[in-house]
């Protein structure tokens, strides 16, 4: 089912993100994670696309597998910066054949070797427009509460997001953030510029100090000093508990603010997500 239709019918949605395992031995972990999280009756799940399309075949395979084996509503991520129109057409045809009608349209990371980079698409809004013209898919795009790491300003960043919406995006899923103030400020900027599609906040708990460094280097997300101090000099078990408690409170505040839903970055593991959901009062249907 198209996510745009679900969002038009429901006041609140839950969704999970997975990535294709690089190693065969990790596939069992993902299978187990999907099995557990399916019990929380997600409205949709998404499957990521590796940098430069590096996991293209695996992404397509897992997207189809999750839909057909687990009967879940699936959205496939699709990056365009290294793709030609023919490449995109080939993927879209496969998805249509399997009745997968949701895509998260992304630019993707620009490769270091730009000489050999295909140039049919330079920006995500161009991919959105191209897919929209196929008149089959519900299209999501990424939003950045603290601004994209490459963006020159928050004002320019929200202008680029508006271009993606104006060319056909049906909804927005945000990058992870750890201070709700950034998300609420992002909503204000979106409203002022005329963005009126549903915006889903992306949630990932900080459960150890090593994550803090990775998050800030990877995407520029700010981790509050108060949370870092709580995590310092703690055991792994205590850091996990602190991070989960923080995420639960973060989600509660978002829910009280009437967000349209919560999109969980699972990292292919279920423990953190199930702890947060249960802290919010969700009980798996198997129980």
mmCIF file of C-alpha atoms in Angstrom:
data_model
loop_
_atom_site.group_PDB
_atom_site.id
_atom_site.type_symbol
_atom_site.label_atom_id
_atom_site.label_comp_id
_atom_site.label_asym_id
_atom_site.label_seq_id
_atom_site.Cartn_x
_atom_site.Cartn_y
_atom_site.Cartn_z
ATOM 1 C CA UNK A 1 0.000 0.000 0.000
ATOM 2 C CA UNK A 2 1.200 3.509 -0.766
ATOM 3 C CA UNK A 3 2.577 5.264 2.297
ATOM 4 C CA UNK A 4 0.916 8.485 1.157
ATOM 5 C CA UNK A 5 -2.452 6.733 1.441
ATOM 6 C CA UNK A 6 -1.641 5.348 4.898
ATOM 7 C CA UNK A 7 -0.625 8.813 6.081
ATOM 8 C CA UNK A 8 -3.874 10.265 4.788
ATOM 9 C CA UNK A 9 -5.919 7.708 6.722
ATOM 10 C CA UNK A 10 -4.006 7.404 10.004
ATOM 11 C CA UNK A 11 -3.138 10.011 12.615
ATOM 12 C CA UNK A 12 0.018 8.214 13.736
ATOM 13 C CA UNK A 13 2.320 5.630 12.130
ATOM 14 C CA UNK A 14 5.243 3.441 13.209
ATOM 15 C CA UNK A 15 7.992 2.378 10.803
ATOM 16 C CA UNK A 16 11.385 0.673 10.870
ATOM 17 C CA UNK A 17 14.516 0.953 8.748
ATOM 18 C CA UNK A 18 16.814 -1.953 7.834
ATOM 19 C CA UNK A 19 19.944 -2.269 5.706
ATOM 20 C CA UNK A 20 21.075 -5.195 3.520
ATOM 21 C CA UNK A 21 23.622 -7.326 5.429
ATOM 22 C CA UNK A 22 27.059 -7.370 3.840
ATOM 23 C CA UNK A 23 27.900 -10.814 5.223
ATOM 24 C CA UNK A 24 25.846 -13.987 4.944
ATOM 25 C CA UNK A 25 26.241 -14.673 8.659
ATOM 26 C CA UNK A 26 24.506 -11.375 9.434
ATOM 27 C CA UNK A 27 21.415 -12.292 7.450
ATOM 28 C CA UNK A 28 20.140 -14.440 10.308
ATOM 29 C CA UNK A 29 20.336 -11.410 12.610
ATOM 30 C CA UNK A 30 18.210 -9.375 10.230
ATOM 31 C CA UNK A 31 15.700 -12.174 9.737
ATOM 32 C CA UNK A 32 15.326 -12.418 13.497
ATOM 33 C CA UNK A 33 15.000 -8.637 13.860
ATOM 34 C CA UNK A 34 12.275 -8.482 11.207
ATOM 35 C CA UNK A 35 10.432 -11.368 12.851
ATOM 36 C CA UNK A 36 10.440 -9.614 16.232
ATOM 37 C CA UNK A 37 9.582 -6.131 14.971
ATOM 38 C CA UNK A 38 6.806 -7.420 12.737
ATOM 39 C CA UNK A 39 4.953 -8.160 15.978
ATOM 40 C CA UNK A 40 4.571 -4.415 16.541
ATOM 41 C CA UNK A 41 2.509 -4.145 13.353
ATOM 42 C CA UNK A 42 4.535 -1.429 11.568
ATOM 43 C CA UNK A 43 2.783 0.654 8.928
ATOM 44 C CA UNK A 44 5.828 0.255 6.703
ATOM 45 C CA UNK A 45 9.501 -0.682 6.750
ATOM 46 C CA UNK A 46 12.329 0.659 4.617
ATOM 47 C CA UNK A 47 15.487 -0.830 3.121
ATOM 48 C CA UNK A 48 18.563 1.335 2.593
ATOM 49 C CA UNK A 49 20.657 1.725 -0.535
ATOM 50 C CA UNK A 50 24.449 1.657 -0.133
ATOM 51 C CA UNK A 51 26.685 4.593 -0.990
ATOM 52 C CA UNK A 52 26.965 4.960 -4.747
ATOM 53 C CA UNK A 53 24.429 2.178 -5.203
ATOM 54 C CA UNK A 54 26.932 -0.308 -3.777
ATOM 55 C CA UNK A 55 24.194 -2.559 -2.388
ATOM 56 C CA UNK A 56 21.741 -2.101 -5.276
ATOM 57 C CA UNK A 57 21.105 -5.779 -5.984
ATOM 58 C CA UNK A 58 20.956 -6.687 -2.302
ATOM 59 C CA UNK A 59 18.624 -3.789 -1.597
ATOM 60 C CA UNK A 60 16.221 -4.905 -4.309
ATOM 61 C CA UNK A 61 16.446 -8.541 -3.179
ATOM 62 C CA UNK A 62 15.770 -7.700 0.460
ATOM 63 C CA UNK A 63 12.960 -5.325 -0.421
ATOM 64 C CA UNK A 64 11.200 -8.079 -2.342
ATOM 65 C CA UNK A 65 12.015 -10.689 0.294
ATOM 66 C CA UNK A 66 10.605 -8.619 3.156
ATOM 67 C CA UNK A 67 7.412 -7.946 1.234
ATOM 68 C CA UNK A 68 6.841 -11.516 0.083
ATOM 69 C CA UNK A 69 8.103 -13.506 3.092
ATOM 70 C CA UNK A 70 6.864 -11.227 5.868
ATOM 71 C CA UNK A 71 3.914 -9.537 4.148
ATOM 72 C CA UNK A 72 5.140 -6.124 5.243
ATOM 73 C CA UNK A 73 4.605 -2.853 3.431
ATOM 74 C CA UNK A 74 8.068 -1.941 2.110
ATOM 75 C CA UNK A 75 9.735 1.243 0.913
ATOM 76 C CA UNK A 76 13.010 0.969 -0.997
ATOM 77 C CA UNK A 77 15.634 3.687 -0.772
ATOM 78 C CA UNK A 78 16.980 4.792 -4.144
ATOM 79 C CA UNK A 79 19.963 7.076 -4.702
ATOM 80 C CA UNK A 80 20.519 8.749 -8.055
ATOM 81 C CA UNK A 81 23.847 10.546 -8.214
ATOM 82 C CA UNK A 82 25.633 7.600 -9.839
ATOM 83 C CA UNK A 83 22.643 6.388 -11.870
ATOM 84 C CA UNK A 84 21.497 6.936 -15.422
ATOM 85 C CA UNK A 85 17.837 7.117 -16.417
ATOM 86 C CA UNK A 86 18.169 3.597 -17.797
ATOM 87 C CA UNK A 87 19.495 2.394 -14.433
ATOM 88 C CA UNK A 88 16.568 3.953 -12.610
ATOM 89 C CA UNK A 89 14.056 2.640 -15.164
ATOM 90 C CA UNK A 90 15.378 -0.886 -14.681
ATOM 91 C CA UNK A 91 14.915 -0.675 -10.915
ATOM 92 C CA UNK A 92 11.483 0.911 -11.138
ATOM 93 C CA UNK A 93 10.335 -1.828 -13.505
ATOM 94 C CA UNK A 94 11.401 -4.552 -11.058
ATOM 95 C CA UNK A 95 9.623 -2.811 -8.190
ATOM 96 C CA UNK A 96 6.430 -2.414 -10.202
ATOM 97 C CA UNK A 97 6.513 -6.087 -11.178
ATOM 98 C CA UNK A 98 6.527 -6.963 -7.475
ATOM 99 C CA UNK A 99 3.895 -4.363 -6.562
ATOM 100 C CA UNK A 100 6.296 -2.368 -4.436
ATOM 101 C CA UNK A 101 5.003 1.165 -4.715
ATOM 102 C CA UNK A 102 7.027 3.168 -2.170
ATOM 103 C CA UNK A 103 10.419 4.806 -2.749
ATOM 104 C CA UNK A 104 12.620 7.062 -0.623
ATOM 105 C CA UNK A 105 14.284 9.236 -3.274
ATOM 106 C CA UNK A 106 17.787 10.380 -2.328
ATOM 107 C CA UNK A 107 20.712 12.048 -4.017
ATOM 108 C CA UNK A 108 23.282 9.787 -2.374
ATOM 109 C CA UNK A 109 26.917 10.435 -1.560
ATOM 110 C CA UNK A 110 28.967 11.987 -4.341
ATOM 111 C CA UNK A 111 31.806 9.581 -5.271
ATOM 112 C CA UNK A 112 35.407 10.709 -4.980
ATOM 113 C CA UNK A 113 36.010 9.707 -8.593
ATOM 114 C CA UNK A 114 33.642 12.172 -10.237
ATOM 115 C CA UNK A 115 35.143 11.760 -13.714
ATOM 116 C CA UNK A 116 33.236 8.524 -14.249
ATOM 117 C CA UNK A 117 30.062 9.692 -12.527
ATOM 118 C CA UNK A 118 26.885 9.492 -14.582
ATOM 119 C CA UNK A 119 25.169 12.842 -14.765
ATOM 120 C CA UNK A 120 21.483 12.258 -15.565
ATOM 121 C CA UNK A 121 20.627 13.204 -11.985
ATOM 122 C CA UNK A 122 22.572 15.670 -9.847
ATOM 123 C CA UNK A 123 19.996 16.315 -7.140
ATOM 124 C CA UNK A 124 17.275 14.404 -5.331
ATOM 125 C CA UNK A 125 14.500 16.688 -6.620
ATOM 126 C CA UNK A 126 15.356 15.584 -10.178
ATOM 127 C CA UNK A 127 14.898 11.954 -9.173
ATOM 128 C CA UNK A 128 11.628 12.797 -7.422
ATOM 129 C CA UNK A 129 10.312 14.512 -10.547
ATOM 130 C CA UNK A 130 11.383 11.609 -12.767
ATOM 131 C CA UNK A 131 9.712 8.978 -10.557
ATOM 132 C CA UNK A 132 6.586 11.100 -10.114
ATOM 133 C CA UNK A 133 6.073 11.133 -13.858
ATOM 134 C CA UNK A 134 5.783 7.327 -13.764
ATOM 135 C CA UNK A 135 2.521 7.841 -11.839
ATOM 136 C CA UNK A 136 2.903 4.636 -9.830
ATOM 137 C CA UNK A 137 4.967 5.294 -6.703
ATOM 138 C CA UNK A 138 4.480 7.062 -3.402
ATOM 139 C CA UNK A 139 7.655 9.082 -2.890
ATOM 140 C CA UNK A 140 9.380 9.982 0.345
ATOM 141 C CA UNK A 141 12.404 12.250 0.746
ATOM 142 C CA UNK A 142 14.912 13.024 3.481
ATOM 143 C CA UNK A 143 14.797 16.078 5.725
ATOM 144 C CA UNK A 144 17.562 17.395 7.961
ATOM 145 C CA UNK A 145 16.536 19.045 11.253
ATOM 146 C CA UNK A 146 20.044 20.435 11.746
ATOM 147 C CA UNK A 147 20.632 21.015 8.047
ATOM 148 C CA UNK A 148 22.384 18.699 5.583
ATOM 149 C CA UNK A 149 26.074 18.429 6.407
ATOM 150 C CA UNK A 150 26.926 19.935 2.985
ATOM 151 C CA UNK A 151 24.343 22.725 3.091
ATOM 152 C CA UNK A 152 25.545 26.305 3.348
ATOM 153 C CA UNK A 153 22.724 27.353 5.690
ATOM 154 C CA UNK A 154 19.475 26.195 7.262
ATOM 155 C CA UNK A 155 17.603 28.577 4.965
ATOM 156 C CA UNK A 156 19.130 27.045 1.827
ATOM 157 C CA UNK A 157 18.580 23.552 3.182
ATOM 158 C CA UNK A 158 14.839 24.092 3.629
ATOM 159 C CA UNK A 159 14.643 25.653 0.152
ATOM 160 C CA UNK A 160 16.115 22.463 -1.318
ATOM 161 C CA UNK A 161 13.598 20.415 0.644
ATOM 162 C CA UNK A 162 10.778 22.555 -0.753
ATOM 163 C CA UNK A 163 12.041 21.765 -4.266
ATOM 164 C CA UNK A 164 11.728 18.042 -3.526
ATOM 165 C CA UNK A 165 8.178 18.514 -2.275
ATOM 166 C CA UNK A 166 7.194 20.763 -5.184
ATOM 167 C CA UNK A 167 8.389 18.170 -7.705
ATOM 168 C CA UNK A 168 6.322 15.381 -6.178
ATOM 169 C CA UNK A 169 7.421 14.159 -2.732
ATOM 170 C CA UNK A 170 4.485 12.860 -0.677
ATOM 171 C CA UNK A 171 6.177 12.794 2.731
ATOM 172 C CA UNK A 172 9.445 13.506 4.534
ATOM 173 C CA UNK A 173 11.487 11.324 6.887
ATOM 174 C CA UNK A 174 14.100 13.162 8.920
ATOM 175 C CA UNK A 175 17.652 12.300 9.679
ATOM 176 C CA UNK A 176 18.235 11.252 13.272
ATOM 177 C CA UNK A 177 18.407 13.964 15.927
ATOM 178 C CA UNK A 178 18.785 13.911 19.697
ATOM 179 C CA UNK A 179 17.387 17.254 20.781
ATOM 180 C CA UNK A 180 13.732 17.790 19.880
ATOM 181 C CA UNK A 181 14.324 21.529 19.665
ATOM 182 C CA UNK A 182 16.056 20.978 16.318
ATOM 183 C CA UNK A 183 13.053 19.047 15.030
ATOM 184 C CA UNK A 184 10.509 21.620 16.189
ATOM 185 C CA UNK A 185 12.581 24.429 14.647
ATOM 186 C CA UNK A 186 12.723 22.380 11.442
ATOM 187 C CA UNK A 187 8.921 22.066 11.435
ATOM 188 C CA UNK A 188 8.628 25.838 11.830
ATOM 189 C CA UNK A 189 10.956 26.462 8.881
ATOM 190 C CA UNK A 190 9.047 23.931 6.781
ATOM 191 C CA UNK A 191 5.691 25.512 7.584
ATOM 192 C CA UNK A 192 6.922 29.043 6.853
ATOM 193 C CA UNK A 193 8.207 28.078 3.407
ATOM 194 C CA UNK A 194 4.985 26.273 2.518
ATOM 195 C CA UNK A 195 5.879 22.603 2.990
ATOM 196 C CA UNK A 196 2.627 20.852 3.885
ATOM 197 C CA UNK A 197 3.335 17.128 3.469
ATOM 198 C CA UNK A 198 3.632 14.792 6.510
ATOM 199 C CA UNK A 199 7.006 14.844 8.271
ATOM 200 C CA UNK A 200 8.133 11.762 10.216
ATOM 201 C CA UNK A 201 10.936 12.160 12.788
ATOM 202 C CA UNK A 202 13.795 9.656 12.552
ATOM 203 C CA UNK A 203 14.667 8.056 15.894
ATOM 204 C CA UNK A 204 17.857 6.302 16.963
ATOM 205 C CA UNK A 205 18.965 6.063 20.607
ATOM 206 C CA UNK A 206 22.520 6.828 21.721
ATOM 207 C CA UNK A 207 23.447 3.701 23.649
ATOM 208 C CA UNK A 208 27.208 4.124 23.963
ATOM 209 C CA UNK A 209 29.833 6.852 23.738
ATOM 210 C CA UNK A 210 31.400 5.414 20.587
ATOM 211 C CA UNK A 211 28.120 6.085 18.812
ATOM 212 C CA UNK A 212 28.375 9.762 19.740
ATOM 213 C CA UNK A 213 31.565 10.197 17.733
ATOM 214 C CA UNK A 214 30.187 8.254 14.768
ATOM 215 C CA UNK A 215 26.961 10.271 14.681
ATOM 216 C CA UNK A 216 28.671 13.646 14.790
ATOM 217 C CA UNK A 217 31.239 12.685 12.145
ATOM 218 C CA UNK A 218 28.716 10.961 9.870
ATOM 219 C CA UNK A 219 25.936 13.515 9.704
ATOM 220 C CA UNK A 220 26.645 16.391 12.061
ATOM 221 C CA UNK A 221 23.880 15.473 14.497
ATOM 222 C CA UNK A 222 24.293 17.199 17.851
ATOM 223 C CA UNK A 223 24.322 15.029 20.961
ATOM 224 C CA UNK A 224 23.402 17.038 24.096
ATOM 225 C CA UNK A 225 26.217 17.501 26.612
ATOM 226 C CA UNK A 226 23.848 16.418 29.386
ATOM 227 C CA UNK A 227 23.431 13.009 27.710
ATOM 228 C CA UNK A 228 27.155 12.623 27.089
ATOM 229 C CA UNK A 229 27.875 13.319 30.763
ATOM 230 C CA UNK A 230 25.341 10.693 31.832
ATOM 231 C CA UNK A 231 27.015 8.113 29.598
ATOM 232 C CA UNK A 232 30.585 8.834 30.704
ATOM 233 C CA UNK A 233 32.307 6.190 32.839
ATOM 234 C CA UNK A 234 29.331 3.846 32.659
ATOM 235 C CA UNK A 235 29.223 0.156 31.792
ATOM 236 C CA UNK A 236 27.769 -0.928 28.447
ATOM 237 C CA UNK A 237 24.646 -2.148 30.230
ATOM 238 C CA UNK A 238 24.157 1.159 32.031
ATOM 239 C CA UNK A 239 24.808 3.173 28.859
ATOM 240 C CA UNK A 240 22.142 1.137 27.088
ATOM 241 C CA UNK A 241 19.600 1.836 29.848
ATOM 242 C CA UNK A 242 20.424 5.557 29.902
ATOM 243 C CA UNK A 243 20.165 5.838 26.121
ATOM 244 C CA UNK A 244 16.856 4.008 25.989
ATOM 245 C CA UNK A 245 15.352 6.109 28.772
ATOM 246 C CA UNK A 246 16.459 9.263 26.968
ATOM 247 C CA UNK A 247 14.936 8.050 23.680
ATOM 248 C CA UNK A 248 11.650 7.127 25.363
ATOM 249 C CA UNK A 249 11.360 10.621 26.829
ATOM 250 C CA UNK A 250 12.296 12.122 23.470
ATOM 251 C CA UNK A 251 9.551 10.113 21.754
ATOM 252 C CA UNK A 252 6.974 10.982 24.406
ATOM 253 C CA UNK A 253 7.613 14.676 23.856
ATOM 254 C CA UNK A 254 7.261 14.235 20.092
ATOM 255 C CA UNK A 255 4.011 12.292 20.489
ATOM 256 C CA UNK A 256 2.613 14.988 22.797
ATOM 257 C CA UNK A 257 3.445 17.495 20.055
ATOM 258 C CA UNK A 258 1.232 15.488 17.660
ATOM 259 C CA UNK A 259 3.909 14.266 15.268
ATOM 260 C CA UNK A 260 2.622 12.130 12.411
ATOM 261 C CA UNK A 261 4.601 9.074 13.520
ATOM 262 C CA UNK A 262 8.007 7.671 14.483
ATOM 263 C CA UNK A 263 10.545 6.145 12.096
ATOM 264 C CA UNK A 264 13.103 3.954 13.899
ATOM 265 C CA UNK A 265 16.644 3.420 12.611
ATOM 266 C CA UNK A 266 17.121 -0.135 13.880
ATOM 267 C CA UNK A 267 20.676 -0.918 12.655
ATOM 268 C CA UNK A 268 19.220 -4.405 12.013
ATOM 269 C CA UNK A 269 18.873 -5.100 15.734
ATOM 270 C CA UNK A 270 15.616 -5.133 17.653
ATOM 271 C CA UNK A 271 16.621 -4.679 21.319
ATOM 272 C CA UNK A 272 16.785 -0.879 21.428
ATOM 273 C CA UNK A 273 13.655 -0.392 19.330
ATOM 274 C CA UNK A 274 11.541 -2.874 21.290
ATOM 275 C CA UNK A 275 12.650 -1.308 24.579
ATOM 276 C CA UNK A 276 11.607 2.127 23.348
ATOM 277 C CA UNK A 277 8.273 0.884 21.997
ATOM 278 C CA UNK A 278 7.441 -0.925 25.206
ATOM 279 C CA UNK A 279 8.410 2.185 27.158
ATOM 280 C CA UNK A 280 5.809 4.006 25.063
ATOM 281 C CA UNK A 281 3.177 1.388 25.857
ATOM 282 C CA UNK A 282 3.331 -0.762 22.723
ATOM 283 C CA UNK A 283 2.871 -4.507 23.161
ATOM 284 C CA UNK A 284 3.725 -6.958 20.368
ATOM 285 C CA UNK A 285 0.659 -8.701 18.959
ATOM 286 C CA UNK A 286 2.229 -12.134 19.564
ATOM 287 C CA UNK A 287 1.799 -11.477 23.282
#
